[in-house]
Coordinates of C-alpha atoms and ligand atoms in Angstrom, one line a residue:
M1 CA -39.0 9.6 57.6
A2 CA -36.9 12.5 56.3
L3 CA -33.2 13.1 55.8
A4 CA -32.9 14.8 59.2
D5 CA -34.3 11.6 60.9
Y6 CA -31.1 9.8 60.0
K7 CA -28.8 12.4 61.6
R8 CA -27.7 9.9 64.2
D9 CA -26.7 7.5 61.3
M10 CA -24.7 10.2 59.6
E11 CA -22.9 11.4 62.7
G12 CA -22.2 7.8 63.7
C13 CA -20.0 7.2 60.6
S14 CA -16.5 6.6 61.8
R15 CA -15.0 7.1 58.3
C16 CA -13.4 3.7 58.5
S17 CA -14.0 3.1 54.8
S18 CA -15.2 -0.4 55.3
C19 CA -18.2 0.5 53.1
K20 CA -15.8 0.5 50.1
W21 CA -14.7 -3.1 50.4
V22 CA -16.0 -6.6 50.5
P23 CA -15.8 -7.6 54.2
F24 CA -12.2 -8.7 54.8
N25 CA -13.0 -12.3 55.6
Q26 CA -14.8 -12.6 52.3
I27 CA -12.1 -11.3 50.0
K28 CA -10.7 -13.8 47.6
S29 CA -8.2 -11.6 45.7
W30 CA -7.1 -8.0 45.5
R31 CA -8.5 -7.6 42.0
F32 CA -12.1 -8.2 43.1
A33 CA -11.8 -6.9 46.7
K34 CA -13.8 -3.7 46.3
N35 CA -17.6 -3.5 46.4
C36 CA -18.6 0.1 45.5
P37 CA -18.7 1.0 41.7
S38 CA -18.8 4.7 42.5
I39 CA -15.7 5.0 44.7
C40 CA -13.8 2.6 42.4
R41 CA -14.7 4.7 39.3
Y42 CA -14.2 8.2 40.8
N43 CA -11.7 7.5 43.6
F44 CA -12.6 10.3 45.9
H45 CA -14.3 9.8 49.3
A46 CA -17.4 11.9 48.4
Y47 CA -18.3 9.1 45.9
S48 CA -18.6 6.4 48.7
G49 CA -21.5 5.6 50.9
S50 CA -19.7 7.3 53.8
G51 CA -18.9 10.3 51.7
R52 CA -22.5 10.9 50.7
M53 CA -23.5 10.7 54.4
I54 CA -20.9 13.3 55.2
I55 CA -22.3 15.5 52.4
A56 CA -25.8 15.0 53.7
N57 CA -24.9 16.0 57.2
S58 CA -22.9 19.0 56.1
I59 CA -25.9 20.3 54.1
L60 CA -28.3 19.7 57.0
E61 CA -25.9 21.7 59.3
G62 CA -25.6 24.5 56.8
R63 CA -21.8 24.0 56.2
S64 CA -22.3 23.0 52.5
E65 CA -24.8 24.0 49.9
L66 CA -26.7 21.6 47.7
N67 CA -25.9 22.6 44.1
E68 CA -25.7 21.0 40.7
A69 CA -22.2 19.6 41.3
V70 CA -23.2 18.1 44.6
A71 CA -26.4 16.6 43.2
E72 CA -24.3 15.0 40.5
I73 CA -22.1 13.3 43.1
V74 CA -25.2 12.1 44.9
Y75 CA -26.6 10.5 41.8
R76 CA -23.4 8.9 40.5
C77 CA -24.3 5.8 42.6
Q78 CA -26.3 2.7 41.6
L79 CA -28.1 2.4 45.0
C80 CA -26.8 -1.1 44.9
G81 CA -26.7 -1.4 48.7
A82 CA -23.2 -3.0 48.8
C83 CA -21.9 -0.2 51.1
D84 CA -24.8 -0.8 53.5
T85 CA -24.1 -4.5 53.7
A86 CA -20.4 -4.0 54.3
C87 CA -21.0 -1.4 56.9
K88 CA -23.5 -3.6 58.7
V89 CA -20.7 -6.3 59.2
Y90 CA -19.0 -3.8 61.5
R91 CA -21.7 -1.5 62.7
D92 CA -25.2 -2.1 64.1
D93 CA -26.5 1.4 64.0
I94 CA -26.2 2.8 60.4
D95 CA -28.8 2.3 57.8
L96 CA -26.8 3.7 54.9
T97 CA -29.2 2.9 52.0
E98 CA -31.9 4.8 53.8
V99 CA -29.7 7.8 54.0
L100 CA -28.9 7.6 50.3
L101 CA -32.6 7.3 49.4
E102 CA -33.5 10.2 51.7
L103 CA -30.7 12.4 50.3
R104 CA -32.2 11.9 46.8
A105 CA -35.7 12.8 48.0
F106 CA -34.0 15.9 49.6
C107 CA -32.5 16.8 46.2
V108 CA -35.8 16.6 44.5
E109 CA -37.6 18.6 47.2
S110 CA -34.8 21.2 46.9
G111 CA -35.2 21.4 43.1
E112 CA -31.7 20.0 42.4
L113 CA -32.8 17.6 39.6
L114 CA -30.9 15.9 36.8
V115 CA -32.5 16.5 33.4
E116 CA -32.1 12.8 32.5
H117 CA -34.1 11.8 35.5
M118 CA -36.7 14.5 34.8
A119 CA -37.1 12.9 31.4
V120 CA -37.7 9.5 33.0
I121 CA -40.3 11.0 35.3
D122 CA -42.0 12.8 32.4
A123 CA -42.2 9.5 30.5
L124 CA -43.6 7.8 33.6
K125 CA -46.3 10.4 34.0
R126 CA -47.2 10.3 30.3
E127 CA -47.1 6.6 29.6
D128 CA -47.0 4.9 33.1
N129 CA -43.6 3.3 32.3
V130 CA -40.0 4.4 32.7
L131 CA -39.1 3.7 29.1
G132 CA -41.6 6.2 27.7
E133 CA -43.2 3.6 25.5
P134 CA -46.9 3.8 24.5
K135 CA -49.2 2.8 27.4
E136 CA -51.6 1.0 25.1
R137 CA -48.9 -1.3 23.9
R138 CA -47.9 -2.6 27.3
G139 CA -49.8 -5.8 27.1
E140 CA -48.7 -6.7 23.6
W141 CA -46.0 -9.1 24.8
A142 CA -48.8 -11.5 25.9
A143 CA -50.6 -11.7 22.6
G144 CA -52.1 -15.2 22.0
L145 CA -51.2 -16.6 25.4
P146 CA -54.1 -18.1 27.4
L147 CA -53.8 -15.7 30.4
K148 CA -56.6 -14.3 32.5
D149 CA -57.5 -10.6 32.6
I150 CA -56.7 -9.7 36.2
N151 CA -58.8 -6.5 35.8
R152 CA -62.0 -8.6 35.4
E153 CA -61.3 -12.1 36.6
T154 CA -59.8 -13.8 39.7
C155 CA -56.9 -16.1 39.3
E156 CA -54.3 -18.0 41.2
V157 CA -51.2 -15.9 40.3
F158 CA -51.2 -12.2 39.7
F159 CA -48.3 -11.8 37.3
H160 CA -46.6 -8.3 37.2
A161 CA -44.6 -8.0 34.0
G162 CA -42.7 -4.8 34.7
C163 CA -41.6 -2.0 32.4
R164 CA -38.3 -3.5 30.9
Y165 CA -39.7 -6.9 30.1
S166 CA -42.9 -5.5 28.7
Y167 CA -41.3 -3.3 26.1
D168 CA -37.7 -4.6 25.4
P169 CA -38.1 -6.4 22.1
D170 CA -35.1 -8.7 23.0
L171 CA -36.8 -9.7 26.3
R172 CA -40.4 -10.2 25.4
D173 CA -39.9 -13.8 24.4
T174 CA -38.3 -14.4 27.8
L175 CA -41.4 -13.0 29.5
R176 CA -43.6 -15.2 27.3
G177 CA -41.4 -18.1 28.4
A178 CA -41.9 -17.2 32.1
V179 CA -45.7 -17.4 31.9
S180 CA -45.5 -20.4 29.6
L181 CA -43.6 -22.3 32.3
L182 CA -46.3 -21.5 34.8
L183 CA -49.1 -22.4 32.4
D184 CA -47.4 -25.7 31.6
A185 CA -47.4 -26.5 35.3
G186 CA -51.2 -25.9 35.4
V187 CA -51.0 -22.6 37.2
E188 CA -53.8 -20.1 36.5
V189 CA -52.1 -16.8 35.6
G190 CA -53.6 -13.3 35.2
I191 CA -52.1 -10.1 34.0
A192 CA -53.3 -6.5 33.9
G193 CA -52.1 -6.1 30.2
A194 CA -52.4 -2.6 28.9
E195 CA -53.7 -1.5 32.3
E196 CA -50.5 -2.5 34.1
S197 CA -48.4 0.4 35.3
C198 CA -44.8 0.8 36.6
C199 CA -44.4 -0.4 40.2
G200 CA -43.1 3.1 41.0
G201 CA -39.8 1.8 42.4
R202 CA -37.5 3.7 40.0
A203 CA -39.3 7.0 40.9
Y204 CA -38.7 6.3 44.6
E205 CA -35.1 5.6 43.9
L206 CA -34.7 8.9 42.0
G207 CA -36.3 10.7 44.9
Y208 CA -39.8 11.3 43.5
R209 CA -41.8 10.1 46.4
G210 CA -45.2 11.4 45.3
E211 CA -45.1 9.5 42.0
A212 CA -43.9 6.4 43.7
A213 CA -46.7 6.4 46.2
N214 CA -49.3 6.9 43.4
Y215 CA -48.0 3.8 41.5
A216 CA -47.9 1.8 44.7
D217 CA -51.6 2.7 45.4
D218 CA -52.5 1.7 41.8
L219 CA -50.9 -1.8 42.2
L220 CA -52.3 -2.2 45.7
S221 CA -55.8 -1.6 44.6
R222 CA -55.5 -4.0 41.7
V223 CA -54.1 -6.7 43.9
K224 CA -56.9 -6.2 46.4
A225 CA -59.6 -6.3 43.7
S226 CA -58.1 -9.4 42.1
G227 CA -58.2 -11.4 45.3
A228 CA -55.0 -13.1 44.3
R229 CA -53.0 -14.7 47.1
T230 CA -49.7 -14.7 45.2
L231 CA -48.1 -12.1 43.1
V232 CA -45.2 -13.2 40.9
T233 CA -42.8 -10.9 39.0
A234 CA -39.8 -11.8 36.8
C235 CA -38.3 -8.3 37.4
A236 CA -35.7 -8.2 40.2
D237 CA -36.2 -4.5 40.6
G238 CA -39.9 -4.9 40.9
Y239 CA -39.5 -7.7 43.4
A240 CA -37.4 -5.5 45.7
H241 CA -39.8 -2.6 45.4
L242 CA -42.9 -4.7 46.2
R243 CA -41.2 -6.7 49.0
Y244 CA -39.1 -3.9 50.6
L245 CA -40.3 -0.4 49.4
Y246 CA -44.0 -0.9 49.6
P247 CA -44.0 -1.8 53.3
R248 CA -41.6 1.2 53.9
M249 CA -44.3 3.4 52.3
G250 CA -47.0 1.8 54.4
K251 CA -48.5 0.0 51.3
E252 CA -47.8 -3.6 51.9
L253 CA -49.5 -5.9 49.4
P254 CA -52.1 -8.3 50.9
C255 CA -50.5 -11.3 49.2
E256 CA -47.3 -13.3 49.0
V257 CA -44.8 -11.6 46.7
L258 CA -42.4 -14.0 44.9
H259 CA -39.8 -13.6 42.2
I260 CA -40.2 -16.0 39.3
T261 CA -37.1 -18.0 40.4
Q262 CA -38.7 -18.6 43.8
Y263 CA -41.9 -19.8 42.1
L264 CA -40.1 -22.0 39.6
D265 CA -38.0 -23.5 42.5
R266 CA -41.3 -24.5 44.2
L267 CA -42.6 -26.0 41.0
L268 CA -39.3 -27.9 40.6
A269 CA -39.5 -29.2 44.2
G270 CA -43.1 -30.3 43.6
G271 CA -42.3 -32.1 40.4
R272 CA -44.5 -29.7 38.3
L273 CA -41.5 -28.4 36.5
R274 CA -39.3 -31.0 34.8
L275 CA -36.0 -30.0 33.3
R276 CA -35.1 -32.8 30.9
N277 CA -33.0 -31.3 28.0
S278 CA -29.3 -31.2 28.4
L279 CA -27.5 -27.8 28.6
P280 CA -23.8 -28.8 28.9
T281 CA -22.4 -25.4 29.8
L282 CA -20.4 -24.1 32.7
F283 CA -22.4 -21.0 33.9
T284 CA -21.6 -18.4 36.4
Y285 CA -24.4 -16.6 38.2
H286 CA -24.8 -12.9 38.8
D287 CA -26.8 -12.0 41.9
P288 CA -29.0 -8.9 40.9
C289 CA -28.7 -6.4 43.7
H290 CA -32.5 -6.1 43.9
L291 CA -33.0 -9.8 44.2
G292 CA -30.3 -10.1 46.8
R293 CA -29.4 -7.6 49.4
M294 CA -31.9 -5.0 48.3
G295 CA -34.8 -7.5 48.3
E296 CA -34.6 -8.0 52.0
P297 CA -37.2 -6.2 54.0
F298 CA -36.8 -4.7 57.5
L299 CA -39.0 -6.9 59.7
S300 CA -40.1 -3.8 61.4
D301 CA -39.0 -0.2 62.0
W302 CA -36.8 0.3 65.1
K303 CA -37.7 3.3 67.1
G304 CA -35.1 3.3 69.8
D305 CA -31.3 3.4 69.9
K306 CA -30.1 1.4 67.0
L307 CA -27.2 0.1 69.0
E308 CA -29.7 -1.9 71.0
R309 CA -31.6 -3.1 67.9
P310 CA -31.9 -6.9 67.7
M311 CA -29.9 -8.5 64.9
S312 CA -33.1 -9.9 63.5
L313 CA -34.5 -6.4 62.8
K314 CA -31.5 -5.3 60.7
R315 CA -31.5 -5.3 57.0
A316 CA -28.1 -6.8 56.4
G317 CA -28.6 -8.4 53.0
R318 CA -28.3 -12.0 54.1
K319 CA -32.0 -12.8 53.6
G320 CA -32.1 -12.0 49.9
V321 CA -33.0 -14.5 47.2
Y322 CA -29.7 -16.4 46.7
E323 CA -30.5 -20.1 46.8
E324 CA -33.5 -20.5 44.5
P325 CA -31.8 -19.2 41.3
R326 CA -28.7 -21.4 42.1
R327 CA -30.9 -24.4 42.7
L328 CA -32.5 -23.8 39.3
L329 CA -29.1 -23.5 37.6
R330 CA -27.9 -26.7 39.2
A331 CA -31.0 -28.5 38.2
L332 CA -30.3 -27.8 34.5
P333 CA -29.2 -31.2 33.1
G334 CA -25.5 -31.0 32.2
A335 CA -25.0 -27.5 33.5
G336 CA -22.3 -26.5 36.0
L337 CA -21.9 -23.5 38.2
A338 CA -18.6 -21.7 38.7
E339 CA -19.0 -18.9 41.2
M340 CA -17.5 -15.5 40.9
E341 CA -15.5 -14.0 43.8
R342 CA -18.1 -11.5 44.9
I343 CA -21.4 -13.3 45.3
R344 CA -24.7 -13.1 47.3
E345 CA -24.8 -10.1 49.5
Y346 CA -21.3 -9.1 48.5
A347 CA -22.0 -9.2 44.7
W348 CA -20.8 -6.4 42.4
C349 CA -23.6 -4.4 40.7
C350 CA -24.5 -4.7 37.0
G351 CA -24.3 -0.9 36.8
A352 CA -27.8 -0.1 35.5
G353 CA -29.6 0.8 38.7
G354 CA -30.4 3.9 40.7
G355 CA -30.8 6.0 37.5
V356 CA -27.2 5.6 36.5
L357 CA -28.0 4.0 33.2
E358 CA -30.2 7.0 32.2
A359 CA -27.9 9.8 33.5
F360 CA -24.4 8.4 33.3
P361 CA -24.4 5.6 30.7
D362 CA -20.5 5.5 30.5
F363 CA -20.4 4.7 34.2
A364 CA -23.1 2.0 33.8
L365 CA -21.1 0.4 31.0
W366 CA -17.8 0.6 33.0
T367 CA -19.5 -1.1 36.0
A368 CA -21.0 -3.9 33.9
A369 CA -17.6 -4.5 32.2
E370 CA -16.0 -4.9 35.6
R371 CA -18.5 -7.7 36.4
L372 CA -18.0 -9.4 33.0
E373 CA -14.2 -9.4 33.7
E374 CA -15.0 -11.1 37.0
A375 CA -17.3 -13.6 35.3
L376 CA -14.6 -14.5 32.8
A377 CA -12.1 -14.9 35.6
S378 CA -14.4 -17.6 37.1
G379 CA -13.7 -19.8 34.1
A380 CA -17.4 -19.9 33.2
E381 CA -18.5 -20.3 29.5
A382 CA -21.6 -18.1 30.0
L383 CA -23.2 -15.8 32.5
A384 CA -26.8 -16.4 33.8
T385 CA -28.8 -13.9 35.8
A386 CA -32.4 -13.2 36.9
C387 CA -33.2 -9.6 36.1
P388 CA -34.1 -7.9 32.8
W389 CA -32.0 -4.8 33.7
C390 CA -28.9 -6.9 34.4
V391 CA -29.4 -8.9 31.2
R392 CA -29.8 -5.8 29.1
A393 CA -26.7 -4.1 30.8
F394 CA -24.5 -7.2 30.3
R395 CA -25.5 -7.9 26.8
D396 CA -25.1 -4.3 25.7
T397 CA -21.7 -4.0 27.4
A398 CA -20.4 -7.3 26.1
S399 CA -21.3 -6.3 22.5
Q400 CA -19.9 -2.7 22.9
A401 CA -16.7 -3.7 24.7
G402 CA -16.1 -6.8 22.6
I403 CA -16.3 -9.2 25.5
D404 CA -17.0 -12.7 24.4
L405 CA -19.3 -14.1 27.0
P406 CA -22.9 -15.2 26.3
V407 CA -25.5 -13.7 28.8
Y408 CA -28.7 -15.6 29.6
D409 CA -31.8 -15.0 31.6
L410 CA -32.4 -18.0 33.8
I411 CA -36.0 -18.1 32.5
D412 CA -34.7 -18.9 28.9
L413 CA -32.5 -21.6 30.3
A414 CA -35.4 -23.2 32.1
V415 CA -37.7 -23.0 29.0
T416 CA -35.0 -24.8 26.9
A417 CA -34.4 -27.4 29.6
A418 CA -38.1 -28.0 30.1
G419 CA -38.6 -28.4 26.4
I420 CA -41.9 -26.5 26.4
S421 CA -43.1 -24.7 23.3
V422 CA -43.6 -21.0 23.7
P423 CA -46.3 -19.9 21.2
A424 CA -45.2 -17.1 18.8
P425 CA -47.1 -13.9 19.3
A426 CA -50.5 -14.0 17.6
Ligands
LIG1 S1 -20.5 4.2 56.4 FE1 -19.9 2.5 57.9 S2 -18.3 1.4 56.9 FE2 -18.5 3.4 55.8 S3 -17.0 4.7 56.8 FE3 -18.9 5.0 57.8 S4 -18.9 3.6 59.6 FE4 -17.3 2.9 58.2
LIG2 S1 -25.1 2.1 46.9 FE1 -23.5 1.0 45.7 S2 -22.7 2.6 44.3 FE2 -23.8 3.7 45.9 S3 -22.3 4.3 47.4 FE3 -23.2 2.3 48.1 S4 -21.8 0.7 47.2 FE4 -21.4 2.7 46.1

């Protein structure tokens, strides 16, 4: 597909501005009624989902030119998908996220690139990860753990660590905790170690389709060779890319793809994960965009008039991973759950996605601070989430903005409650 293939979606926009709001029947208060960080921050229609579709259509029709200023508007957006979900409540025929993705690919094809994103892609090409860390150090997080080498052995679960977890020194113990929970339940886990590469999802989101396809091919061939029937990742971004983007690129993995919260939920239900230790805390849960509305695949592409498309073939955000993380939280002995106002498919973004963290860090920080305000308003004592990018964004923002709210990865809470020992790196 190309941008021009979505002309009908762009022309169909009625400019009702519903894409800027949580659907009206879901609004709990005026303070947290809006859903789009971009329009909230910049307060001009061009910075909304609708505005970007109007920009795209205008460029295609030769009424506007794509220049540096326009590209900056295009990229001041987290690709969080909230506009698409809100629009779908009212409209059957607009796939807004697809237009936003195609517009970015169009920017790259046209040479309108952001230098910060070029740096990410350069790092990716050099070291196979979006953080630019040395490739040969990618597997160091797993030192001393009894894991299989997926490059040479078969195993039950193919574990994809992802870029952020593999290299972020604050999050490596979380990742070690994730595989330790699986090992403790008797699951055979394999990793690619230093040979693991980025899933390619961030490159796709930035508009670099060729790089994204190469990384998808790399992972696809590894999964095929491993013979694994289940791939588990703890990264919400990675989950969305493997579940949603890969099939869009014609590179569907030949195995079940699960987020760690889904796998742990199964272990819990089967009695193989026992949470015994008390965590007497009132938590609120942040739905990562990529685990929720952005993790929902289209069941198939629709070729005809979208107004006639069956409801079941729309990607409306409702089939994201919402229940499993909440079941895990509720299963923590002594823990309570206080929900925020915007949850599930209507959740507010953490601010880090879509290349915003790299190119517009002040906007990322503002977006995360908004969410932390909402978390505090819930009355919770701590925030839990299930994505390394969200954890990083919230911890950094809380410390920079002086917001007193502890931020936890659900994995760490499960490790503590299970009382398992996670060996220190050898
Ligand atoms: S994108 Fe959808 S919700 Fe937004 S203005 Fe257009 S029709 Fe309305
Ligand atoms: S994807 Fe998110 S940030 Fe971008 S326009 Fe839509 S709601 Fe706004």
